[in-house]
């Protein structure tokens, strides 16, 4: 790991001000630190945002659940309020990585990082989330731009993520047995007005599968997507899973999710 | 006094390990030490055109940078294969030189070319990045199956072939196959594994310029053997000026048998720069440069009669040695593999033919089970297939071919002294509720799942090994073990052993043995190992040899102590030594009430001044002191055996395999500490099941390791396993006084075929390769669906 300067910001404003083209925010460090240790990334400045009190915590209203950016996965997994309002979201958090990762990693870090096989981005899409930054509010559907790419501007800080409470929802992940990241994860959420089938792991970036959601809009049951076959040409392929296998898993996991709703 | 042998004595080492008081190599720091970073080849095969250290030398904190040229100038020897194998045509094996730092050519990703030594680790890392190496990249050979058709990696080694070895009689086998009703044949791959000890390799070399002594702290399973190799072949230092200490070591599984490049380089360099040098592997380095295991491609055939009698067996294997042949690299795919490939069966004719090939991958060597997992996988997959093709129940078919009389002269090499394979099978079936399987299968089916059951019976040759036998087969050293048992004048005992514990709990097991032999409370017995300056010689720990060889040396040394005690007692109590009996720590004169405790005898042996008793307690000619040494060289290998049964449930939609039940019924001979044995079985099973379902070391065609971290190399985790159902049968080994057989490798040997047989059973007999990953199984499920719908 190369030398770097460590800063601890006291509020969002300071964090944003300290950032440069050669800096990163340090939330849980579960992505940033390993990449630095492996020499995949190096920064001049790391700006610790964990001491910004305002960024952490869970608030539930009638319509939505708002989770502060530095809230750890374990806190979401164990939160009584989240379990009551959106059980599938607590369930998702419970299934991230391992206990060490869940006790350090944060929701803001996960969403900002937008790893193609991360879990939370699918929740954002499925639950019509709004990403609150120090500058604006961004709809989830406009936030995830591509592999490790988001709508965030340099120095822009996620402060909280607001999830819409659905009527029913379920997240079903087929984990990579080594890393436990999603090979494919499917988040099905049935809202009053729409049905989202958010898919992570299958393509370079999380997406809402329109074919599946359309089929489910006609009839919300797993039999309505039972025999669907998806085009695998844009799907990821690596030593853990071919594109063809991923395409099949999307349907299988979607069925499981609908059955679990 | 109750016997401790056979009881669940709590581990003496637990307090140290569980409270963070263990002392591992990387915990040791010396004043004024420097830090080493190795510059490694990023290419699988390349010529070194130019190596420029000038920029790196100017980097801050650099003490020294050494390369292959200096190693060659100083005539430091390379790494060696410890076992000479002869080919079928009588020629000796061909091995390339393996210099500790490559000078002209690199042969795998991770092959070290230079060492950067600096005042701090960070400075060493920064400087290492400034070493510039100009490589001419050559085409790499990475596939085991195709290695003989690839470019020649090492000059003079044609077809990349180290040897083409045969054990058995081709003509007899041919005749047996001619008589067969049916020939069952199979093509299998024994997947390549990375040992993944919890503690990465590390070393710390220190040099004292006054005594001219090098002390090397290192993560070794066998410090004496390492010293011998470094001294005799590495030319690092004369043996008496080299001390090797292997303190607490966090797992080895065979990967820490070898002397590694870093051990030699740091020892040599410490003397050169006259300072201590520390090196600790990063996990990525462990993945790339620890020896790997397995990696066989096998075609095997079994000749059978229609009623299920085995007549003949053929085993044609290509074994990947990796880039270089290392200590047990050549014996693992030959004498540790070939003889065991006929399994627990009476097969009148058999041969094993192994072609060992070099490739541009990390060296392959002994990994838990070493050769025997590959052997068991071969025969047990074949027998399972035979049971399907012959329509004979898998357990019946096996029992039909078990030997019933012992000693059992196995087809190829071994004479198995003891065992009862039928009893093991019957107990395993009962433990696993084999007869109730159909109901469980139906239940899975009703939930849309596929269920399979797999059986495997194994035996293994361990307790390595009778010296005369192994030396006649090409081993470079005898594989005896030694022990020294030393009483303090005040009655406590220190046992020095040449075995090494890196997770095997010797501190407890060995103390139980000594406590029983000497009648001394276990709290008063210390086990010392892992330091060539302390106590006796030793060949180390691997091949389930610690108890069966090292433990017996302890027993024998204790017996010598007791003999001396009898002589001393006789003198002190004015009796004849033949009339002195020893029991529970007391020497008793027969038919009298006269006795001495072993503590009193120890005290007397050290001749304390006793004013009113002018005469010596020692018989004439008896030396003072109470300390005895024994070297034990076993007369035969030991042969644990057993039957394991697994059940899996497969989700055909995702291909996920869930291991539902696992039963292991083993015969390890006498069991000293059941709790420790359970731990060994659990660990072995985890690794064996890991091989079957999860683990795989994969190189791409350019020789880059695709599975170089835990993000891609699937280490099994606790939630991958069911509760293991463990039981034993027991026949005592007849070749050692404790009747013990060894238990460390059994799980890793038996589990892969057991699990794969279950998976393949669930898949209607379709072959798939290990590991049975979800995608492979999913594909097989799709085929099954297709063929089922055709049938309907
Ligand atoms: C072994 C392992 C297993 C894992 N398994 C999973 C898994 O199964 N599923 C899964 O989804 N993830 C998994 N992860 C990733 C984990 O969830 C991390 O928490 C996540 O990737 C990053 O969160 P962090 O808080 O650690 O971020 P950091 O590493 O601190 O930061 C990551 C990036 O996000 C930026 N960032 C952080 N916070 C903010 C913010 N508030 N606003 C703007 N930018 C910000 C940083 O600048 C940095 O670029 C795993 C990680 C590891 C190490």
GROMACS .gro file of C-alpha atoms in nm, chain A residues 14 47 50 61 77 145 161 163 176 191 223 244 247 249:
model
   14
   14UNK     CA    1  -1.583   1.948   0.499
   47UNK     CA    2  -1.138   1.124   0.384
   50UNK     CA    3  -1.758   0.771   0.971
   61UNK     CA    4  -4.206   0.673   0.789
   77UNK     CA    5  -2.981  -0.661   0.905
  145UNK     CA    6  -2.468   0.428  -1.496
  161UNK     CA    7  -3.085   0.638   0.074
  163UNK     CA    8  -3.644   0.327  -0.005
  176UNK     CA    9  -2.057  -1.692  -0.561
  191UNK     CA   10  -4.562  -0.167  -0.543
  223UNK     CA   11  -4.591  -1.968  -1.316
  244UNK     CA   12  -2.603  -1.882  -2.037
  247UNK     CA   13  -2.951  -1.599  -1.786
  249UNK     CA   14  -3.040  -1.805  -1.289
   0.00000   0.00000   0.00000
